[in-house]
């Protein structure tokens, strides 16, 4: 994450796409970008590689226009082929160390964690950031790990400090605008979300509110 840590806000909000009947993946990403988000993950869970590639090319183009970082969920080969900015990997995906061998050091690799042991393992494997959750129940992902709540983040952040592990931690799972101050106070670096933006009456305005809330928590 070397290049963009200069802008503290760039990696404070990751928007993750999700299938809806209302918006296409591309329109969802566009709304988040228009609202000021600069970190987008294309997550197309039940799509084929071919379908994902076609959408990814469009979302990547849009992200470049906005100077945003573009990640793809799960699909290491596609990330390599398209030269996306990075990939997000969970327990059932390619191991982070293997992905690092394929992608090299110039791609971002995020790893999912539910416990401090997960965080440490990803740190040792060379992850660039952690998606840590779920904060609370969400329907956006099936087969959720145990809910962390605020106490879960406090405990993980505290254990990271104790062991000198410095890695950005992004909270995820059922996060709303109102949750942001308390979540940021636990010491995490940022948040990732989907439903709060996609279910809002006005997703662009909702994103703007989230971005300003995160900026306030910076000051
Ligand atoms: C930022 C972020 N955090 C966690 C996840 C979940 O990844 P994973 O556990 O691999 O589950 P799927 O998203 O693949 O269903 C994520 N995608 N992004
Ligand atoms: C991908 C993922 N991993 C854990 S929760 C989640 C979904 C987050 O989406 P939402 O913000 O809609 O709960
Ligand atoms: Mg995954």
PDB file of C-alpha atoms and ligand atoms in Angstrom:
ATOM      1  CA  UNK A   1       0.000   0.000   0.000  1.00  0.00           C
ATOM      2  CA  UNK A   2       3.050   2.262  -0.266  1.00  0.00           C
ATOM      3  CA  UNK A   3       1.925   4.684  -2.988  1.00  0.00           C
ATOM      4  CA  UNK A   4      -1.392   5.787  -1.664  1.00  0.00           C
ATOM      5  CA  UNK A   5      -0.950   5.879   2.092  1.00  0.00           C
ATOM      6  CA  UNK A   6      -0.039   9.549   1.502  1.00  0.00           C
ATOM      7  CA  UNK A   7      -3.751  10.187   1.183  1.00  0.00           C
ATOM      8  CA  UNK A   8      -5.046   8.918   4.520  1.00  0.00           C
ATOM      9  CA  UNK A   9      -8.622   8.772   3.295  1.00  0.00           C
ATOM     10  CA  UNK A  10      -8.034   6.679   0.172  1.00  0.00           C
ATOM     11  CA  UNK A  11      -7.959   3.390   2.076  1.00  0.00           C
ATOM     12  CA  UNK A  12     -10.511   4.264   4.741  1.00  0.00           C
ATOM     13  CA  UNK A  13     -13.512   3.167   2.694  1.00  0.00           C
ATOM     14  CA  UNK A  14     -13.708   0.126   0.449  1.00  0.00           C
ATOM     15  CA  UNK A  15     -16.915  -0.324  -1.514  1.00  0.00           C
ATOM     16  CA  UNK A  16     -17.709  -3.940  -2.376  1.00  0.00           C
ATOM     17  CA  UNK A  17     -20.103  -4.652  -5.226  1.00  0.00           C
ATOM     18  CA  UNK A  18     -23.032  -7.009  -4.713  1.00  0.00           C
ATOM     19  CA  UNK A  19     -25.684  -8.308  -7.103  1.00  0.00           C
ATOM     20  CA  UNK A  20     -28.952  -6.362  -6.880  1.00  0.00           C
ATOM     21  CA  UNK A  21     -32.044  -6.145  -9.082  1.00  0.00           C
ATOM     22  CA  UNK A  22     -31.774  -2.355  -9.036  1.00  0.00           C
ATOM     23  CA  UNK A  23     -28.213  -1.563 -10.123  1.00  0.00           C
ATOM     24  CA  UNK A  24     -25.636  -3.221 -12.362  1.00  0.00           C
ATOM     25  CA  UNK A  25     -22.183  -3.869 -10.887  1.00  0.00           C
ATOM     26  CA  UNK A  26     -20.832  -1.029 -13.020  1.00  0.00           C
ATOM     27  CA  UNK A  27     -23.513   1.436 -11.897  1.00  0.00           C
ATOM     28  CA  UNK A  28     -22.942   0.438  -8.260  1.00  0.00           C
ATOM     29  CA  UNK A  29     -19.230   1.154  -8.570  1.00  0.00           C
ATOM     30  CA  UNK A  30     -19.962   4.428 -10.367  1.00  0.00           C
ATOM     31  CA  UNK A  31     -22.259   5.623  -7.557  1.00  0.00           C
ATOM     32  CA  UNK A  32     -19.663   4.835  -4.884  1.00  0.00           C
ATOM     33  CA  UNK A  33     -16.981   6.640  -6.896  1.00  0.00           C
ATOM     34  CA  UNK A  34     -19.224   9.649  -7.487  1.00  0.00           C
ATOM     35  CA  UNK A  35     -19.804   9.761  -3.752  1.00  0.00           C
ATOM     36  CA  UNK A  36     -16.052   9.993  -3.127  1.00  0.00           C
ATOM     37  CA  UNK A  37     -15.025   6.383  -2.441  1.00  0.00           C
ATOM     38  CA  UNK A  38     -11.610   5.621  -3.932  1.00  0.00           C
ATOM     39  CA  UNK A  39     -11.272   1.915  -3.218  1.00  0.00           C
ATOM     40  CA  UNK A  40     -13.553  -0.539  -5.016  1.00  0.00           C
ATOM     41  CA  UNK A  41     -13.713  -4.338  -4.866  1.00  0.00           C
ATOM     42  CA  UNK A  42     -15.542  -6.145  -7.658  1.00  0.00           C
ATOM     43  CA  UNK A  43     -17.216  -9.126  -5.971  1.00  0.00           C
ATOM     44  CA  UNK A  44     -19.299 -11.256  -8.355  1.00  0.00           C
ATOM     45  CA  UNK A  45     -19.877 -14.415  -6.338  1.00  0.00           C
ATOM     46  CA  UNK A  46     -21.954 -16.533  -8.697  1.00  0.00           C
ATOM     47  CA  UNK A  47     -20.587 -15.270 -11.999  1.00  0.00           C
ATOM     48  CA  UNK A  48     -18.241 -17.082 -14.382  1.00  0.00           C
ATOM     49  CA  UNK A  49     -14.705 -15.845 -15.049  1.00  0.00           C
ATOM     50  CA  UNK A  50     -15.848 -14.657 -18.490  1.00  0.00           C
ATOM     51  CA  UNK A  51     -18.746 -12.615 -17.093  1.00  0.00           C
ATOM     52  CA  UNK A  52     -16.521 -11.214 -14.372  1.00  0.00           C
ATOM     53  CA  UNK A  53     -13.790 -10.262 -16.836  1.00  0.00           C
ATOM     54  CA  UNK A  54     -16.190  -8.272 -19.014  1.00  0.00           C
ATOM     55  CA  UNK A  55     -17.505  -6.284 -16.032  1.00  0.00           C
ATOM     56  CA  UNK A  56     -14.040  -5.955 -14.506  1.00  0.00           C
ATOM     57  CA  UNK A  57     -12.704  -4.233 -17.626  1.00  0.00           C
ATOM     58  CA  UNK A  58     -15.433  -1.597 -17.362  1.00  0.00           C
ATOM     59  CA  UNK A  59     -15.091  -1.080 -13.616  1.00  0.00           C
ATOM     60  CA  UNK A  60     -11.311  -0.879 -13.952  1.00  0.00           C
ATOM     61  CA  UNK A  61     -11.635   1.835 -16.603  1.00  0.00           C
ATOM     62  CA  UNK A  62     -13.979   3.793 -14.361  1.00  0.00           C
ATOM     63  CA  UNK A  63     -11.697   3.416 -11.341  1.00  0.00           C
ATOM     64  CA  UNK A  64      -8.770   4.716 -13.397  1.00  0.00           C
ATOM     65  CA  UNK A  65     -10.810   7.788 -14.353  1.00  0.00           C
ATOM     66  CA  UNK A  66     -11.396   8.520 -10.671  1.00  0.00           C
ATOM     67  CA  UNK A  67      -7.871   7.628  -9.545  1.00  0.00           C
ATOM     68  CA  UNK A  68      -9.376   4.823  -7.452  1.00  0.00           C
ATOM     69  CA  UNK A  69      -7.824   1.510  -6.436  1.00  0.00           C
ATOM     70  CA  UNK A  70      -9.487  -1.477  -8.084  1.00  0.00           C
ATOM     71  CA  UNK A  71      -9.541  -4.909  -6.473  1.00  0.00           C
ATOM     72  CA  UNK A  72     -11.214  -8.129  -7.566  1.00  0.00           C
ATOM     73  CA  UNK A  73     -12.566 -10.695  -5.103  1.00  0.00           C
ATOM     74  CA  UNK A  74     -11.162 -14.247  -5.226  1.00  0.00           C
ATOM     75  CA  UNK A  75      -9.814 -14.336  -8.816  1.00  0.00           C
ATOM     76  CA  UNK A  76      -6.024 -14.125  -8.761  1.00  0.00           C
ATOM     77  CA  UNK A  77      -5.540 -15.064 -12.417  1.00  0.00           C
ATOM     78  CA  UNK A  78      -7.964 -12.395 -13.568  1.00  0.00           C
ATOM     79  CA  UNK A  79      -6.196  -9.793 -11.446  1.00  0.00           C
ATOM     80  CA  UNK A  80      -2.901 -10.752 -13.077  1.00  0.00           C
ATOM     81  CA  UNK A  81      -4.372 -10.796 -16.580  1.00  0.00           C
ATOM     82  CA  UNK A  82      -6.113  -7.407 -16.318  1.00  0.00           C
ATOM     83  CA  UNK A  83      -3.438  -5.780 -14.158  1.00  0.00           C
ATOM     84  CA  UNK A  84      -6.040  -4.821 -11.587  1.00  0.00           C
ATOM     85  CA  UNK A  85      -4.571  -3.225  -8.473  1.00  0.00           C
ATOM     86  CA  UNK A  86      -5.117  -6.276  -6.314  1.00  0.00           C
ATOM     87  CA  UNK A  87      -7.181  -9.151  -5.009  1.00  0.00           C
ATOM     88  CA  UNK A  88      -9.076 -10.035  -1.843  1.00  0.00           C
ATOM     89  CA  UNK A  89      -8.715 -13.611  -0.577  1.00  0.00           C
ATOM     90  CA  UNK A  90     -10.527 -15.542   2.155  1.00  0.00           C
ATOM     91  CA  UNK A  91     -10.198 -18.946   3.820  1.00  0.00           C
ATOM     92  CA  UNK A  92     -11.567 -20.858   0.836  1.00  0.00           C
ATOM     93  CA  UNK A  93      -9.514 -18.998  -1.746  1.00  0.00           C
ATOM     94  CA  UNK A  94      -5.932 -19.309  -2.937  1.00  0.00           C
ATOM     95  CA  UNK A  95      -3.517 -18.978   0.017  1.00  0.00           C
ATOM     96  CA  UNK A  96      -2.015 -15.493   0.275  1.00  0.00           C
ATOM     97  CA  UNK A  97       1.585 -16.708   0.010  1.00  0.00           C
ATOM     98  CA  UNK A  98       0.760 -18.511  -3.257  1.00  0.00           C
ATOM     99  CA  UNK A  99      -1.025 -15.447  -4.632  1.00  0.00           C
ATOM    100  CA  UNK A 100       1.993 -13.322  -3.703  1.00  0.00           C
ATOM    101  CA  UNK A 101       4.245 -15.666  -5.705  1.00  0.00           C
ATOM    102  CA  UNK A 102       2.008 -15.259  -8.745  1.00  0.00           C
ATOM    103  CA  UNK A 103       1.358 -11.532  -8.439  1.00  0.00           C
ATOM    104  CA  UNK A 104       4.628 -10.241  -7.020  1.00  0.00           C
ATOM    105  CA  UNK A 105       4.969  -7.227  -4.776  1.00  0.00           C
ATOM    106  CA  UNK A 106       3.253  -4.643  -6.970  1.00  0.00           C
ATOM    107  CA  UNK A 107      -0.277  -5.927  -6.381  1.00  0.00           C
ATOM    108  CA  UNK A 108      -2.316  -5.433  -3.231  1.00  0.00           C
ATOM    109  CA  UNK A 109      -3.430  -8.600  -1.494  1.00  0.00           C
ATOM    110  CA  UNK A 110      -6.119  -8.442   1.165  1.00  0.00           C
ATOM    111  CA  UNK A 111      -6.968 -11.341   3.456  1.00  0.00           C
ATOM    112  CA  UNK A 112     -10.087 -12.087   5.489  1.00  0.00           C
ATOM    113  CA  UNK A 113      -9.705 -12.467   9.242  1.00  0.00           C
ATOM    114  CA  UNK A 114     -12.091 -13.303  12.057  1.00  0.00           C
ATOM    115  CA  UNK A 115      -9.497 -13.797  14.803  1.00  0.00           C
ATOM    116  CA  UNK A 116      -6.112 -12.443  15.800  1.00  0.00           C
ATOM    117  CA  UNK A 117      -4.542 -15.741  14.708  1.00  0.00           C
ATOM    118  CA  UNK A 118      -5.954 -15.161  11.211  1.00  0.00           C
ATOM    119  CA  UNK A 119      -4.434 -11.655  11.215  1.00  0.00           C
ATOM    120  CA  UNK A 120      -1.020 -12.963  12.266  1.00  0.00           C
ATOM    121  CA  UNK A 121      -1.098 -15.717   9.629  1.00  0.00           C
ATOM    122  CA  UNK A 122      -1.959 -13.207   6.879  1.00  0.00           C
ATOM    123  CA  UNK A 123       0.732 -10.832   8.128  1.00  0.00           C
ATOM    124  CA  UNK A 124       3.320 -13.602   7.956  1.00  0.00           C
ATOM    125  CA  UNK A 125       2.091 -14.634   4.503  1.00  0.00           C
ATOM    126  CA  UNK A 126       2.591 -11.101   3.168  1.00  0.00           C
ATOM    127  CA  UNK A 127      -0.911  -9.568   3.061  1.00  0.00           C
ATOM    128  CA  UNK A 128      -1.175  -5.805   2.520  1.00  0.00           C
ATOM    129  CA  UNK A 129      -4.366  -5.349   4.495  1.00  0.00           C
ATOM    130  CA  UNK A 130      -6.973  -7.314   6.426  1.00  0.00           C
ATOM    131  CA  UNK A 131     -10.741  -7.400   5.916  1.00  0.00           C
ATOM    132  CA  UNK A 132     -11.842  -8.182   9.447  1.00  0.00           C
ATOM    133  CA  UNK A 133     -15.348  -9.265  10.305  1.00  0.00           C
ATOM    134  CA  UNK A 134     -18.170  -9.657  10.398  1.00  0.00           C
ATOM    135  CA  UNK A 135     -18.960  -6.664  12.594  1.00  0.00           C
ATOM    136  CA  UNK A 136     -22.594  -7.795  12.690  1.00  0.00           C
ATOM    137  CA  UNK A 137     -24.976 -10.060  10.792  1.00  0.00           C
ATOM    138  CA  UNK A 138     -25.351  -9.318   7.101  1.00  0.00           C
ATOM    139  CA  UNK A 139     -27.161 -11.023   4.248  1.00  0.00           C
ATOM    140  CA  UNK A 140     -24.512  -9.894   1.734  1.00  0.00           C
ATOM    141  CA  UNK A 141     -22.346 -12.920   2.515  1.00  0.00           C
ATOM    142  CA  UNK A 142     -23.377 -16.510   3.155  1.00  0.00           C
ATOM    143  CA  UNK A 143     -21.796 -18.704   5.855  1.00  0.00           C
ATOM    144  CA  UNK A 144     -20.626 -15.885   8.107  1.00  0.00           C
ATOM    145  CA  UNK A 145     -17.920 -16.348  10.714  1.00  0.00           C
ATOM    146  CA  UNK A 146     -18.756 -15.459  14.345  1.00  0.00           C
ATOM    147  CA  UNK A 147     -19.837 -11.838  14.879  1.00  0.00           C
ATOM    148  CA  UNK A 148     -17.019  -9.634  16.257  1.00  0.00           C
ATOM    149  CA  UNK A 149     -18.830  -6.519  17.446  1.00  0.00           C
ATOM    150  CA  UNK A 150     -16.828  -3.585  18.796  1.00  0.00           C
ATOM    151  CA  UNK A 151     -15.167  -5.718  21.460  1.00  0.00           C
ATOM    152  CA  UNK A 152     -13.834  -8.125  18.840  1.00  0.00           C
ATOM    153  CA  UNK A 153     -12.037  -5.284  17.033  1.00  0.00           C
ATOM    154  CA  UNK A 154     -10.681  -3.790  20.269  1.00  0.00           C
ATOM    155  CA  UNK A 155      -9.246  -7.145  21.215  1.00  0.00           C
ATOM    156  CA  UNK A 156      -7.669  -7.822  17.798  1.00  0.00           C
ATOM    157  CA  UNK A 157      -6.165  -4.309  17.547  1.00  0.00           C
ATOM    158  CA  UNK A 158      -4.774  -4.605  21.069  1.00  0.00           C
ATOM    159  CA  UNK A 159      -3.161  -7.989  20.313  1.00  0.00           C
ATOM    160  CA  UNK A 160      -1.659  -6.586  17.108  1.00  0.00           C
ATOM    161  CA  UNK A 161      -0.088  -3.724  19.076  1.00  0.00           C
ATOM    162  CA  UNK A 162       1.238  -6.141  21.676  1.00  0.00           C
ATOM    163  CA  UNK A 163       2.934  -8.232  18.978  1.00  0.00           C
ATOM    164  CA  UNK A 164       4.107  -5.274  16.870  1.00  0.00           C
ATOM    165  CA  UNK A 165       1.995  -6.233  13.863  1.00  0.00           C
ATOM    166  CA  UNK A 166       1.413  -3.183  11.698  1.00  0.00           C
ATOM    167  CA  UNK A 167      -1.163  -3.907   9.011  1.00  0.00           C
ATOM    168  CA  UNK A 168      -4.218  -1.912   7.928  1.00  0.00           C
ATOM    169  CA  UNK A 169      -7.414  -3.428   9.348  1.00  0.00           C
ATOM    170  CA  UNK A 170     -10.679  -2.814   7.537  1.00  0.00           C
ATOM    171  CA  UNK A 171     -13.859  -3.649   9.468  1.00  0.00           C
ATOM    172  CA  UNK A 172     -16.611  -5.337   7.429  1.00  0.00           C
ATOM    173  CA  UNK A 173     -20.103  -6.767   7.756  1.00  0.00           C
ATOM    174  CA  UNK A 174     -23.407  -4.983   8.218  1.00  0.00           C
ATOM    175  CA  UNK A 175     -21.797  -1.585   8.833  1.00  0.00           C
ATOM    176  CA  UNK A 176     -24.004   1.517   8.662  1.00  0.00           C
ATOM    177  CA  UNK A 177     -23.199   5.236   8.718  1.00  0.00           C
ATOM    178  CA  UNK A 178     -24.116   5.457  12.411  1.00  0.00           C
ATOM    179  CA  UNK A 179     -21.644   2.682  13.319  1.00  0.00           C
ATOM    180  CA  UNK A 180     -18.612   4.499  11.968  1.00  0.00           C
ATOM    181  CA  UNK A 181     -17.484   6.611  14.976  1.00  0.00           C
ATOM    182  CA  UNK A 182     -17.569   3.672  17.390  1.00  0.00           C
ATOM    183  CA  UNK A 183     -15.900   1.294  14.942  1.00  0.00           C
ATOM    184  CA  UNK A 184     -13.098   3.757  14.171  1.00  0.00           C
ATOM    185  CA  UNK A 185     -12.555   4.291  17.893  1.00  0.00           C
ATOM    186  CA  UNK A 186     -11.576   0.650  18.262  1.00  0.00           C
ATOM    187  CA  UNK A 187      -8.382   1.463  16.358  1.00  0.00           C
ATOM    188  CA  UNK A 188      -9.174  -0.114  12.987  1.00  0.00           C
ATOM    189  CA  UNK A 189      -7.903   1.681   9.897  1.00  0.00           C
ATOM    190  CA  UNK A 190     -11.097   1.806   7.862  1.00  0.00           C
ATOM    191  CA  UNK A 191     -14.297   0.074   6.807  1.00  0.00           C
ATOM    192  CA  UNK A 192     -15.580  -1.961   3.873  1.00  0.00           C
ATOM    193  CA  UNK A 193     -19.230  -2.071   2.998  1.00  0.00           C
ATOM    194  CA  UNK A 194     -21.799  -2.833   0.400  1.00  0.00           C
ATOM    195  CA  UNK A 195     -25.445  -2.942   1.510  1.00  0.00           C
ATOM    196  CA  UNK A 196     -25.534   0.408   3.290  1.00  0.00           C
ATOM    197  CA  UNK A 197     -24.707   2.130   0.001  1.00  0.00           C
ATOM    198  CA  UNK A 198     -26.715  -0.124  -2.307  1.00  0.00           C
ATOM    199  CA  UNK A 199     -29.883  -0.032  -0.151  1.00  0.00           C
ATOM    200  CA  UNK A 200     -29.780   3.747   0.400  1.00  0.00           C
ATOM    201  CA  UNK A 201     -32.467   5.877  -1.228  1.00  0.00           C
ATOM    202  CA  UNK A 202     -29.611   7.854  -2.783  1.00  0.00           C
ATOM    203  CA  UNK A 203     -26.389   5.804  -2.913  1.00  0.00           C
ATOM    204  CA  UNK A 204     -24.216   8.722  -4.062  1.00  0.00           C
ATOM    205  CA  UNK A 205     -25.380  10.924  -1.159  1.00  0.00           C
ATOM    206  CA  UNK A 206     -25.020   8.031   1.306  1.00  0.00           C
ATOM    207  CA  UNK A 207     -21.436   7.517   0.139  1.00  0.00           C
ATOM    208  CA  UNK A 208     -20.730  11.226   0.577  1.00  0.00           C
ATOM    209  CA  UNK A 209     -22.007  11.044   4.170  1.00  0.00           C
ATOM    210  CA  UNK A 210     -19.867   7.976   4.880  1.00  0.00           C
ATOM    211  CA  UNK A 211     -16.781   9.623   3.388  1.00  0.00           C
ATOM    212  CA  UNK A 212     -17.300  12.779   5.488  1.00  0.00           C
ATOM    213  CA  UNK A 213     -17.899  10.744   8.615  1.00  0.00           C
ATOM    214  CA  UNK A 214     -14.628   8.889   8.034  1.00  0.00           C
ATOM    215  CA  UNK A 215     -12.796  12.187   7.434  1.00  0.00           C
ATOM    216  CA  UNK A 216     -14.163  13.536  10.713  1.00  0.00           C
ATOM    217  CA  UNK A 217     -12.835  10.473  12.465  1.00  0.00           C
ATOM    218  CA  UNK A 218      -9.437  11.297  11.020  1.00  0.00           C
ATOM    219  CA  UNK A 219      -9.182  14.708  12.594  1.00  0.00           C
TER     220      UNK A 219
HETATM  221  C1  LIG B   1     -12.531  -6.332   2.489  1.00  0.00           C
HETATM  222  C2  LIG B   1     -13.074  -7.714   2.482  1.00  0.00           C
HETATM  223  N1  LIG B   1     -13.090  -8.403   3.630  1.00  0.00           N
HETATM  224  C3  LIG B   1     -13.588  -9.644   3.656  1.00  0.00           C
HETATM  225  C4  LIG B   1     -14.064 -10.229   2.495  1.00  0.00           C
HETATM  226  C5  LIG B   1     -14.593 -11.643   2.499  1.00  0.00           C
HETATM  227  O1  LIG B   1     -13.760 -12.465   1.702  1.00  0.00           O
HETATM  228  P1  LIG B   1     -14.028 -14.058   1.726  1.00  0.00           P
HETATM  229  O2  LIG B   1     -13.912 -14.486   3.137  1.00  0.00           O
HETATM  230  O3  LIG B   1     -13.144 -14.694   0.742  1.00  0.00           O
HETATM  231  O4  LIG B   1     -15.517 -14.182   1.249  1.00  0.00           O
HETATM  232  P2  LIG B   1     -16.095 -13.760  -0.173  1.00  0.00           P
HETATM  233  O5  LIG B   1     -16.148 -12.279  -0.233  1.00  0.00           O
HETATM  234  O6  LIG B   1     -15.159 -14.297  -1.232  1.00  0.00           O
HETATM  235  O7  LIG B   1     -17.448 -14.377  -0.223  1.00  0.00           O
HETATM  236  C6  LIG B   1     -14.027  -9.483   1.313  1.00  0.00           C
HETATM  237  N2  LIG B   1     -14.460  -9.977   0.138  1.00  0.00           N
HETATM  238  N3  LIG B   1     -13.525  -8.233   1.328  1.00  0.00           N
HETATM  239  C1  LIG B   2     -17.868  -9.742   1.867  1.00  0.00           C
HETATM  240  C2  LIG B   2     -18.178  -9.807   3.306  1.00  0.00           C
HETATM  241  N1  LIG B   2     -17.378 -10.499   4.166  1.00  0.00           N
HETATM  242  C3  LIG B   2     -17.785 -10.425   5.425  1.00  0.00           C
HETATM  243  S1  LIG B   2     -19.199  -9.521   5.576  1.00  0.00           S
HETATM  244  C4  LIG B   2     -19.235  -9.199   3.904  1.00  0.00           C
HETATM  245  C5  LIG B   2     -20.286  -8.416   3.249  1.00  0.00           C
HETATM  246  C6  LIG B   2     -20.263  -6.981   3.618  1.00  0.00           C
HETATM  247  O1  LIG B   2     -21.329  -6.384   3.019  1.00  0.00           O
HETATM  248  P1  LIG B   2     -22.397  -5.501   3.807  1.00  0.00           P
HETATM  249  O2  LIG B   2     -21.763  -4.182   4.026  1.00  0.00           O
HETATM  250  O3  LIG B   2     -23.529  -5.428   2.839  1.00  0.00           O
HETATM  251  O4  LIG B   2     -22.779  -6.210   5.065  1.00  0.00           O
HETATM  252 MG1  LIG B   3     -13.294 -15.102  -1.181  1.00  0.00          MG
END
